Short mmCIF file of C-alpha atoms and ligand atoms in Angstrom, two decimals:
data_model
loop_
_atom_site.label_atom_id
_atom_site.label_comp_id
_atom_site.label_asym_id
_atom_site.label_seq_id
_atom_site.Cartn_x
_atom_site.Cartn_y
_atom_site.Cartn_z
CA UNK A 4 11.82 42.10 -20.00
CA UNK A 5 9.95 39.46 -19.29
CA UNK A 6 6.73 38.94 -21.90
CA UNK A 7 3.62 40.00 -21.68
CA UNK A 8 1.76 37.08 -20.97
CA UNK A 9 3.92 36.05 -18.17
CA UNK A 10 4.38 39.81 -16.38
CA UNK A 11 1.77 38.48 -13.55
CA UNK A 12 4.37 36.12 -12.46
CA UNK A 13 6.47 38.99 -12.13
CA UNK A 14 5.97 40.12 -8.81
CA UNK A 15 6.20 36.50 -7.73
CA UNK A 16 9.72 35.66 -8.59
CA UNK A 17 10.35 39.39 -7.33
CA UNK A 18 9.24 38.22 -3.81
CA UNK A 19 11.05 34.69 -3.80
CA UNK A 20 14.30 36.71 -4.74
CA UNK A 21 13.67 39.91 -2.27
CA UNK A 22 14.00 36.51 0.31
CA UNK A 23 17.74 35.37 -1.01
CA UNK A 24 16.48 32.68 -2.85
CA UNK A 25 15.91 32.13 -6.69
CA UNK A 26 13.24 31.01 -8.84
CA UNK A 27 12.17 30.60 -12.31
CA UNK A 28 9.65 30.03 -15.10
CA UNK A 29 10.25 26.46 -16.46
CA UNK A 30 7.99 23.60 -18.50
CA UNK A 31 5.32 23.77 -20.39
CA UNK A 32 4.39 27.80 -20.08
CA UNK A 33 8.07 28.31 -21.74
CA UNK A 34 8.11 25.80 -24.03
CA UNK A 35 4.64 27.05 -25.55
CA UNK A 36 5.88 30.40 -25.32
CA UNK A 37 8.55 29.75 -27.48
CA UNK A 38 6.88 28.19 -29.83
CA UNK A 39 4.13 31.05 -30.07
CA UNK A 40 1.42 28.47 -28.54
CA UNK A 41 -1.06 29.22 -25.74
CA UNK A 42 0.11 28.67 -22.44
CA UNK A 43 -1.79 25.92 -20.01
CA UNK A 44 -0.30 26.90 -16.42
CA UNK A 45 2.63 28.61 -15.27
CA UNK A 46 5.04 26.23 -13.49
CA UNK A 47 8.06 27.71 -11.56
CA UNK A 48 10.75 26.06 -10.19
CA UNK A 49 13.07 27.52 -7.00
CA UNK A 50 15.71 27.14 -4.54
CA UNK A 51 12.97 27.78 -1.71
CA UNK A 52 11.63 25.49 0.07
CA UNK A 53 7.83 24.63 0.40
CA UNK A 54 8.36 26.04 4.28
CA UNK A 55 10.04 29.31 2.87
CA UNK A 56 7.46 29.87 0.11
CA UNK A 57 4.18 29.58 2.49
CA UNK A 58 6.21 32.70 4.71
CA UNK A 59 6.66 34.76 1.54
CA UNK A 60 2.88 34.71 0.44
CA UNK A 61 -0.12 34.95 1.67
CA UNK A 62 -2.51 33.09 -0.12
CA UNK A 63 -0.19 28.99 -0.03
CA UNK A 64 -2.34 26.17 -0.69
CA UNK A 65 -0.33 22.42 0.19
CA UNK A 66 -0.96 20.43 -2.60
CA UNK A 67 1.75 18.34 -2.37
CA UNK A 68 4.78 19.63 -0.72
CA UNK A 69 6.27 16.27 0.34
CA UNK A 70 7.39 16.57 -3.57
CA UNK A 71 8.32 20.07 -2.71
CA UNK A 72 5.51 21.24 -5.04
CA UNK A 73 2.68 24.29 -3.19
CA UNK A 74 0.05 26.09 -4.94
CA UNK A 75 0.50 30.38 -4.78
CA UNK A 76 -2.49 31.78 -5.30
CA UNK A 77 -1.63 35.25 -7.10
CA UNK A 78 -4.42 37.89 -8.29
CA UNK A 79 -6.68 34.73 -7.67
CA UNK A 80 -4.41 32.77 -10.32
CA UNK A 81 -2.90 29.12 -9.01
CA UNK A 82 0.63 28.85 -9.54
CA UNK A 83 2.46 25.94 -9.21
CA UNK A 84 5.52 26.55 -7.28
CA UNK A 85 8.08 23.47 -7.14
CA UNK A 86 11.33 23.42 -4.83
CA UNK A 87 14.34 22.30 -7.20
CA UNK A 88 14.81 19.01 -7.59
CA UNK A 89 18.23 16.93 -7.56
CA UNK A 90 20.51 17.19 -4.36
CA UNK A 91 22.80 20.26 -5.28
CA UNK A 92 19.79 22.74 -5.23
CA UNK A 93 20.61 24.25 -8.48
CA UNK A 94 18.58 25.17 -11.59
CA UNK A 95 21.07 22.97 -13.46
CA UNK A 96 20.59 20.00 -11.77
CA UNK A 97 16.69 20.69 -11.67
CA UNK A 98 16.34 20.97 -14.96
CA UNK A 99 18.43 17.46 -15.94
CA UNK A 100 15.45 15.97 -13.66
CA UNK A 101 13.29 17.06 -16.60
CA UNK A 102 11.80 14.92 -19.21
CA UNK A 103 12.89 16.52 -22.42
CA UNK A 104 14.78 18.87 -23.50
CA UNK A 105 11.74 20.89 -24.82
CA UNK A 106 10.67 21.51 -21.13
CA UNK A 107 13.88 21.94 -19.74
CA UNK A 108 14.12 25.13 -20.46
CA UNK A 109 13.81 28.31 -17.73
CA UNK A 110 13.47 31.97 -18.08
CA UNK A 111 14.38 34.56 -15.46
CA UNK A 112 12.05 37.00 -14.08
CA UNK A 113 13.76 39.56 -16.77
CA UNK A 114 12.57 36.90 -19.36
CA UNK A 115 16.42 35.44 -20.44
CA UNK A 116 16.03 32.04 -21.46
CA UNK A 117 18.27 29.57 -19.41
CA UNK A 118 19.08 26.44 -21.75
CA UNK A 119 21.39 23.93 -20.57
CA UNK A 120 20.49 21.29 -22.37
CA UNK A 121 19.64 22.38 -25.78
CA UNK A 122 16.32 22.81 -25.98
CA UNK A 123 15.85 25.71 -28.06
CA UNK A 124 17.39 24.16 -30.84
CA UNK A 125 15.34 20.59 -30.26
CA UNK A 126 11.98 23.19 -30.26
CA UNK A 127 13.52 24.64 -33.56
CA UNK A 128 13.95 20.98 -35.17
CA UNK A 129 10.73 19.85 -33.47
CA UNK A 130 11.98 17.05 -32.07
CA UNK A 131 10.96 15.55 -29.06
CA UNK A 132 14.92 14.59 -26.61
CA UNK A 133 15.33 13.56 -23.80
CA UNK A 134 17.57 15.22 -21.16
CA UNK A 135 20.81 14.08 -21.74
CA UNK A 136 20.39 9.69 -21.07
CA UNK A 137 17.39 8.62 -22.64
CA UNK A 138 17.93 5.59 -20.60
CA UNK A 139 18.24 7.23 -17.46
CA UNK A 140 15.21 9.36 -18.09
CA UNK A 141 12.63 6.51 -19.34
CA UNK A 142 13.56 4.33 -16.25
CA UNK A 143 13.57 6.85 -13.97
CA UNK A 144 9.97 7.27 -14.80
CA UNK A 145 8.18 5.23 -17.18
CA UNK A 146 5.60 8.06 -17.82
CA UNK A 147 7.65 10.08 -19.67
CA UNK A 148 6.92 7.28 -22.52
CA UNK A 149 3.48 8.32 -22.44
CA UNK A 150 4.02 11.91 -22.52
CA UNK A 151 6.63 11.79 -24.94
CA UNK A 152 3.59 10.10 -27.08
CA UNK A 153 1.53 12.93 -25.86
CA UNK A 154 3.70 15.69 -27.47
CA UNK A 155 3.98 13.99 -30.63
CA UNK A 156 0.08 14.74 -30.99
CA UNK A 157 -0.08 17.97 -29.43
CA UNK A 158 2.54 19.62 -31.04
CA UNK A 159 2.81 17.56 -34.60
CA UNK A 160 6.95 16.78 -33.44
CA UNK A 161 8.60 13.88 -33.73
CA UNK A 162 10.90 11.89 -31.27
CA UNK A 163 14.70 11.62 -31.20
CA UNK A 164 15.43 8.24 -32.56
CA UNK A 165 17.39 7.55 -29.36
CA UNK A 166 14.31 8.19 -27.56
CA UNK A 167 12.30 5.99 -29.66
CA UNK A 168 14.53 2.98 -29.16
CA UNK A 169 14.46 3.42 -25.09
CA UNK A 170 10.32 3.90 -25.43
CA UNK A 171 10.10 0.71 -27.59
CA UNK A 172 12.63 -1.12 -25.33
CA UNK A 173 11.32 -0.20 -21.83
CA UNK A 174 8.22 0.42 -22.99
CA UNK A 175 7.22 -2.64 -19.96
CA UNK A 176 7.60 -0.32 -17.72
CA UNK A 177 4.58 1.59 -17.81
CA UNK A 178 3.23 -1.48 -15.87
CA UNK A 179 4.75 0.51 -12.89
CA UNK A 180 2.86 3.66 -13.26
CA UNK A 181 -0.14 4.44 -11.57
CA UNK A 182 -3.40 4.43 -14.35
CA UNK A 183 -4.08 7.85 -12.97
CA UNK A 184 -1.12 9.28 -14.45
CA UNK A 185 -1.01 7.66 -17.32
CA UNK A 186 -5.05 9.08 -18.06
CA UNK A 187 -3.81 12.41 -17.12
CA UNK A 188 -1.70 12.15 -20.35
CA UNK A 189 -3.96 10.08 -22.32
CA UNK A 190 -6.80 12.76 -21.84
CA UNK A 191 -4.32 15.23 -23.47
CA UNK A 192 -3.20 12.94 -25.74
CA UNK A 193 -6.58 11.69 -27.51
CA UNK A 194 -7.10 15.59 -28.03
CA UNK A 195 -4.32 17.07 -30.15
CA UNK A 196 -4.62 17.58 -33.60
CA UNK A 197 -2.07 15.16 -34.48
CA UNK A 198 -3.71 12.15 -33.55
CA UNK A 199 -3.12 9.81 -36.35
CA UNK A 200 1.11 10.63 -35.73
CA UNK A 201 0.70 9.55 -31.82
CA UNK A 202 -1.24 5.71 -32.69
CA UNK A 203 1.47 5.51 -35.82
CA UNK A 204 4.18 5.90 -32.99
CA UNK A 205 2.02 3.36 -30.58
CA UNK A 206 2.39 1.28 -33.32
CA UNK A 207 6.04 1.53 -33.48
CA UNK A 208 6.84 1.20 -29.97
CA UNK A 209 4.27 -1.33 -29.25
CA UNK A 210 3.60 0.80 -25.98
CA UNK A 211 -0.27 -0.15 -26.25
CA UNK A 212 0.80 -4.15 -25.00
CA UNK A 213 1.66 -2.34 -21.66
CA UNK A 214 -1.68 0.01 -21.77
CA UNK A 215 -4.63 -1.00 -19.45
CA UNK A 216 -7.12 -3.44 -21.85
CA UNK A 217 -5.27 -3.07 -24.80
CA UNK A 218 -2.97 -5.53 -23.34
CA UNK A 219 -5.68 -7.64 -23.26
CA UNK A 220 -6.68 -7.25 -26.71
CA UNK A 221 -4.07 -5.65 -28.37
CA UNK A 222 -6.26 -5.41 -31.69
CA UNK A 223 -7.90 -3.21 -29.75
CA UNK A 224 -5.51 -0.41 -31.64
CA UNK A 225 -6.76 -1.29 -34.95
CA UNK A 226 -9.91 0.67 -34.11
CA UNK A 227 -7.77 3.84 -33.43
CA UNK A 228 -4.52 3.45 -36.14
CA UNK A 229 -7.02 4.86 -39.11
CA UNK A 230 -8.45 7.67 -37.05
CA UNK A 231 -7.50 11.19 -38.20
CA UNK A 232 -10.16 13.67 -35.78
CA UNK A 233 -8.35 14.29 -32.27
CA UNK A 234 -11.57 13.45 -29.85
CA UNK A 235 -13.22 15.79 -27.66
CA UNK A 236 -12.30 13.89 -24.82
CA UNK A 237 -12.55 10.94 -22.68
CA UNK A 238 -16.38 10.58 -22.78
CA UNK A 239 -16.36 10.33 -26.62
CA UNK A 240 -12.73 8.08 -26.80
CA UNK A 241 -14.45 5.40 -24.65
CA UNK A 242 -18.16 5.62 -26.11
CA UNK A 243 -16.50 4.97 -29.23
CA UNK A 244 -14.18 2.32 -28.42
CA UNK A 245 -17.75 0.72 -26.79
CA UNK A 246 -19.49 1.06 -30.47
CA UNK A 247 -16.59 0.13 -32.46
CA UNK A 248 -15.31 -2.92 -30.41
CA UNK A 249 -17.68 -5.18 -28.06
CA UNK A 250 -14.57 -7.12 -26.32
CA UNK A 251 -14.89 -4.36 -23.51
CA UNK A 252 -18.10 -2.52 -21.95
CA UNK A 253 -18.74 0.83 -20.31
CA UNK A 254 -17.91 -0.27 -17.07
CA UNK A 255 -14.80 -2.06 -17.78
CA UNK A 256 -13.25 0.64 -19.16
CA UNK A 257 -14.45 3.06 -16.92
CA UNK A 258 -12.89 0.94 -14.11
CA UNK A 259 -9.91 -0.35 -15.66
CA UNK A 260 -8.41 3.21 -16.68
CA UNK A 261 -9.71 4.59 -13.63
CA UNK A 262 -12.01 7.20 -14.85
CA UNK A 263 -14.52 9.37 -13.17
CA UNK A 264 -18.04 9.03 -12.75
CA UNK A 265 -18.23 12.66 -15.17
CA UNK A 266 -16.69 10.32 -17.29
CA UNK A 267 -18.53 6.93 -17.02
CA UNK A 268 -22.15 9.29 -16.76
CA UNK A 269 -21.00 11.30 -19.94
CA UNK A 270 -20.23 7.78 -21.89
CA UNK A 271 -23.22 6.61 -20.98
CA UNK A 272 -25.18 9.32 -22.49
CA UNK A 273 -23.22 9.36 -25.56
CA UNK A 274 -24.19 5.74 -25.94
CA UNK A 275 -27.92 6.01 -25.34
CA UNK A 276 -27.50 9.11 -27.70
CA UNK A 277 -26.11 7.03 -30.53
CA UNK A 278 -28.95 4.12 -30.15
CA UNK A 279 -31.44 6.39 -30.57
CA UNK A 280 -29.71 7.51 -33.74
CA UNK A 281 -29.14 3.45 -34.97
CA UNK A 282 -32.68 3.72 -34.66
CA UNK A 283 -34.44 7.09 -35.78
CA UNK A 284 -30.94 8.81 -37.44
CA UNK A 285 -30.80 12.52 -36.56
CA UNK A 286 -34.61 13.63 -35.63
CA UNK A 287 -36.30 16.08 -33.38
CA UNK A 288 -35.96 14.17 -30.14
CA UNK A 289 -32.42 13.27 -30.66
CA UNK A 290 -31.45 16.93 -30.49
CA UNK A 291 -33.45 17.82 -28.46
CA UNK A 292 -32.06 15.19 -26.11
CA UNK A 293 -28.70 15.80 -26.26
CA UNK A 294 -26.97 17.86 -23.39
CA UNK A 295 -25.65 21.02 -24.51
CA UNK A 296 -22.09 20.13 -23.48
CA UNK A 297 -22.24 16.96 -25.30
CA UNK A 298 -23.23 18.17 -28.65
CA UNK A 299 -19.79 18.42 -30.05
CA UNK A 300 -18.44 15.32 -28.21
CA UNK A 301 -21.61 13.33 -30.00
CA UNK A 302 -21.20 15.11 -33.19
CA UNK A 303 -17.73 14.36 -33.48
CA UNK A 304 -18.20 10.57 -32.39
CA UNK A 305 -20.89 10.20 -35.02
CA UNK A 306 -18.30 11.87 -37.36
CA UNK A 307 -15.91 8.80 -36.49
CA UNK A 308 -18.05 6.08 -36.43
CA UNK A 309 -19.83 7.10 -39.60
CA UNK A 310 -17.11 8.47 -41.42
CA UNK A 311 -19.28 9.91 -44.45
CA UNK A 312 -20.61 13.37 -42.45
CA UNK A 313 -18.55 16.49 -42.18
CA UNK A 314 -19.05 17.02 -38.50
CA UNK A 315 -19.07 20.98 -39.37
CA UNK A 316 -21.39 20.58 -41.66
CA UNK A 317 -23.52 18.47 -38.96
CA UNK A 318 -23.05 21.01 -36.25
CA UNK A 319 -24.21 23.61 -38.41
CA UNK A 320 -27.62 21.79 -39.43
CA UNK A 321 -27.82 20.46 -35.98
CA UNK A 322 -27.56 23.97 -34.16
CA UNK A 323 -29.99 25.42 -37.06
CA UNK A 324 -32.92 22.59 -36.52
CA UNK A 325 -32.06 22.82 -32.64
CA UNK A 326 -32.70 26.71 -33.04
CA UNK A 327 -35.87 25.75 -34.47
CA UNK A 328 -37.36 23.38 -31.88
CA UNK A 329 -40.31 24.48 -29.70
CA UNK A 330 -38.72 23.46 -26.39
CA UNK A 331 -35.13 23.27 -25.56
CA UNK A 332 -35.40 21.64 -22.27
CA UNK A 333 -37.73 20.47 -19.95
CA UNK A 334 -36.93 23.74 -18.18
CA UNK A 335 -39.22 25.83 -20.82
CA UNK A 336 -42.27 23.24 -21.09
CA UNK A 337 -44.54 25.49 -19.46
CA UNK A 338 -45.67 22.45 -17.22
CA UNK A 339 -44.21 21.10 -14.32
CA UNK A 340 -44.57 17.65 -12.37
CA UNK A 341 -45.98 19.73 -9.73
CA UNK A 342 -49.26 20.81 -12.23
CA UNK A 343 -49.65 16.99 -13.34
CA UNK A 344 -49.86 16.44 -9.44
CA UNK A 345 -52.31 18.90 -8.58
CA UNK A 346 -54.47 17.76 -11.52
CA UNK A 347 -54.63 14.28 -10.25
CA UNK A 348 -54.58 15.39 -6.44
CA UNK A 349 -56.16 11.78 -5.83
CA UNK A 350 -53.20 9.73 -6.86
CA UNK A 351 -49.62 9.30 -4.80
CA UNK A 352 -46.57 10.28 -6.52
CA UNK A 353 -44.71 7.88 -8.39
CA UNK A 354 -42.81 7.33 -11.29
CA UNK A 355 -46.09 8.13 -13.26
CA UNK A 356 -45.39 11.70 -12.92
CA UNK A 357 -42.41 11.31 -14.78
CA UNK A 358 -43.76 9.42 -17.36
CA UNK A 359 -46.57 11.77 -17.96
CA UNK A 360 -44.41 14.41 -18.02
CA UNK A 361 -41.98 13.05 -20.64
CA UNK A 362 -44.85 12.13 -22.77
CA UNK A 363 -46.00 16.04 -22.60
CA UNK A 364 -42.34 17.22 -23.83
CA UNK A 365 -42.15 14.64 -26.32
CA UNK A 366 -45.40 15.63 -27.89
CA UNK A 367 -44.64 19.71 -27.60
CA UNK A 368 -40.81 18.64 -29.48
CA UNK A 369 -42.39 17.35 -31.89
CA UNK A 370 -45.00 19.79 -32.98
CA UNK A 371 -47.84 17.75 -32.11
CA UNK A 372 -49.01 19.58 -29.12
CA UNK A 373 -48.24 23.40 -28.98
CA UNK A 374 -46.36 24.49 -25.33
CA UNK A 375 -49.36 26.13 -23.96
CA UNK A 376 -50.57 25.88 -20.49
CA UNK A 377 -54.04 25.59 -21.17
CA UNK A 378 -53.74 23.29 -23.72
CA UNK A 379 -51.16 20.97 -22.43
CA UNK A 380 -53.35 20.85 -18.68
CA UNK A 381 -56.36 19.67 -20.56
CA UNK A 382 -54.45 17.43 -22.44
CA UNK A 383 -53.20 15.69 -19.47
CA UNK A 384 -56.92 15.50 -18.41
CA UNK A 385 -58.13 13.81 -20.79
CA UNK A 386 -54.80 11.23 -20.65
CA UNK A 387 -54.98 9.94 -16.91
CA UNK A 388 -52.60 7.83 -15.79
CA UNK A 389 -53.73 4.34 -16.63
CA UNK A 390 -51.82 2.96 -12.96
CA UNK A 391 -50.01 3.56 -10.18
P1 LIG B 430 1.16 21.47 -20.37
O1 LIG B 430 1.36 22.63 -21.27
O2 LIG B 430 0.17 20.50 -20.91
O3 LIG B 430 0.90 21.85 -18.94
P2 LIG B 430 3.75 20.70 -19.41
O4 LIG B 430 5.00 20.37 -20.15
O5 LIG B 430 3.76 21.98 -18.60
O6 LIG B 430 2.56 20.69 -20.44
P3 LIG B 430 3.12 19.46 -16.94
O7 LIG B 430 2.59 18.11 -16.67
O8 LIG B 430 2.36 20.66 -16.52
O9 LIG B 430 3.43 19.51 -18.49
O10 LIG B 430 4.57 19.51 -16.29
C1 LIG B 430 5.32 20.71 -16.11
C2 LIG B 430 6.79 20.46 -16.31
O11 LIG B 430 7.27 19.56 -15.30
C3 LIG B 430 7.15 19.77 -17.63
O12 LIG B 430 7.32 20.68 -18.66
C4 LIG B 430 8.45 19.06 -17.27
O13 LIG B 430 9.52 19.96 -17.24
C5 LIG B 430 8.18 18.64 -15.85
N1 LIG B 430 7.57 17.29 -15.80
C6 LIG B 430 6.27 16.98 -15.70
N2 LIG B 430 6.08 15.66 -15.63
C7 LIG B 430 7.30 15.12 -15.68
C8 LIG B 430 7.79 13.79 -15.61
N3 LIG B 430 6.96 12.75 -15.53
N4 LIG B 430 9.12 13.62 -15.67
C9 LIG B 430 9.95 14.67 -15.76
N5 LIG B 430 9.57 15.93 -15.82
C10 LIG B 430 8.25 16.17 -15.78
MG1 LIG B 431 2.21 22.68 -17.37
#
């Protein structure tokens, strides 16, 4: 029987098979399975071909089927379906093409666990192998030195000394690899809860000499080897690499590991965030100003860079004093820049507006003026703008 919380991926290996060919769970969804862990995606692997699968289903999106890899979208769930990989078109031979053992492991749509190459027992021993030639594996695609990295923090295992030796030897290599895959890794990376085991094992491989800026400045790590908190992601990991080290700005990082502008625009937030706090600590307007979606990433930076706060604690306080404000966003100020306009039906718009209007919500957050139409129109009255 296959379990529960892969039985909608039932009726899709059904339909590969009902075709002649075969197909199978594989990666991460088993591997988390196993280990009683949430599952991310569900990955499946086949003798199909990317041609095949788009007749068998309805609803194929091409995401990359030059690597023999389409998108089935199932009850409105993606599902990554890959052709098998290797030239004999066999599980076996798919699976070798794996990175480690952990996630070369399949299960059949009556949910038996295929396991060539030991990973069960690796999962049991939590230790991080690679598929048969370490080697082979590493050189074959540098990556897997990052991800093998990237596993140590997400799942608190360690790697196979074998492993270790090949990551610390080829560890060059990541030169080759694109800095988009390596972020994809890195994003996942900077988040698990075992952190501080990942930069001990940087240390040991010396993989950061290969890493985009850290090869620069290689004592670059020394702001990350102490650090026990996983981050929230990117946006915090680079606004506090820009606090705690000045070698490297914003934009250099942004550009040099190939972020996004989400990214780069988040960063930038966090950092105007944390000046306002170097200058005022924690008062009205700083919550206030802080996104709701970046209250835990700038809670849990301040945690780092401070060190002496309990960022529960400080989400608790923060949430209860942000409960308690009179505005929450420039959404509920019961004036708009459209009122200020019409009250000064003289003047062009400008920038003024904005000012004005930012000088109303400052004064309503903190308590000096209350948010009341009336109030807040006649106080604008009596506070033209001075110029244009
Ligand atoms: P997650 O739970 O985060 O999705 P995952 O192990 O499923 O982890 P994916 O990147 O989704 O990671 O990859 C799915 C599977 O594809 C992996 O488990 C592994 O078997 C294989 N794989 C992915 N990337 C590589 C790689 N660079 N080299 C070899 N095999 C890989
Ligand atoms: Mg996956």
């Amino acid at each position: 029987m296959l379990p529960k919380s892969f039985e909608p991926v039932y009726e899709i290996l059904e339909q590969i098979e009902k075709n002649g060919e075969v197909a199978y769970i594989v990666g991460g969804a088993v591997r988390n399975y196993l280990l009683s862990k949430s599952i991310n995606d569900i990955d499946i692997t086949t003798s199909a071909t990317p041609t095949q699968i788009a007749t068998f289903f309805p609803n194929v999106v091409d995401i990359a089927s030059e690597h023999g890899t389409v998108l089935v979208i199932h009850h409105k769930i993606p599902y990554e379906i890959t052709t098998f990989r290797g030239t004999k078109n066999t599980l076996e031979d798919d699976l070798m093409y794996r990175d480690f053992t952990m996630n070369a492991i399949a299960m059949n749509k009556n949910g038996d666990i295929i396991d060539v190459y030991g990973g069960t027992t690796h999962l049991n021993e939590k230790r991080i192998v690679a598929v048969q030639h370490a080697t082979d594996r590493i050189k074959e695609d540098p990556l897997r030195i990052i991800r093998a990295v990237r596993f140590v923090s997400e799942l608190q295992f360690s790697i196979d000394d074998t492993l270790a030796n090949v990551m610390k030897h080829e560890a060059f290599r990541l030169e080759q690899v694109a800095t988009e895959r390596i972020l994809q890794e890195w994003t996942k990376l900077i988040k698990g809860h075992s952190i501080q085991l990942a930069w001990k094992c940087i240390e040991a491989t010396q993989i950061a000499l290969y890493l985009p800026l850290f090869k620069e400045k290689p004592t670059l790590m020394n702001e990350l080897a102490t650090m026990t908190e996983p981050f929230n992601g990117l946006a915090e990991f680079v606004a506090y690499m820009c606090i705690r080290n000045d070698t490297f700005d914003l934009q250099q990082w942004i550009k040099k590991w190939k972020m996004s502008n989400e990214v780069k625009n988040d960063a930038n937030k966090l950092l105007l965030y944390y000046n306002h706090y170097q200058l005022h600590g924690i008062d009205d307007m700083l919550i206030y100003d802080v996104e709701e979606p970046l209250i835990t990433p700038f809670i849990q930076l301040l945690q780092k860079v401070t060190e002496n706060l309990s960022a529960n604690m400080l989400r608790q306080k923060w949430m209860e004093k942000r409960d308690a404000l009179p505005i929450k966003s420039r959404s509920t100020l019961v004036v708009t820049g459209h009122d200020i306009m019409e009250l000064f039906p003289e003047k062009r718009t400008g920038k003024w507006i904005g000012d004005l209007l930012r000088e109303v919500e400052v004064a309503v957050v903190r308590g000096h003026l209350p948010n009341e139409k009336i109030i807040l129109k006649e106080w604008i009255q009596c506070h033209p703008p001075v110029n244009d």
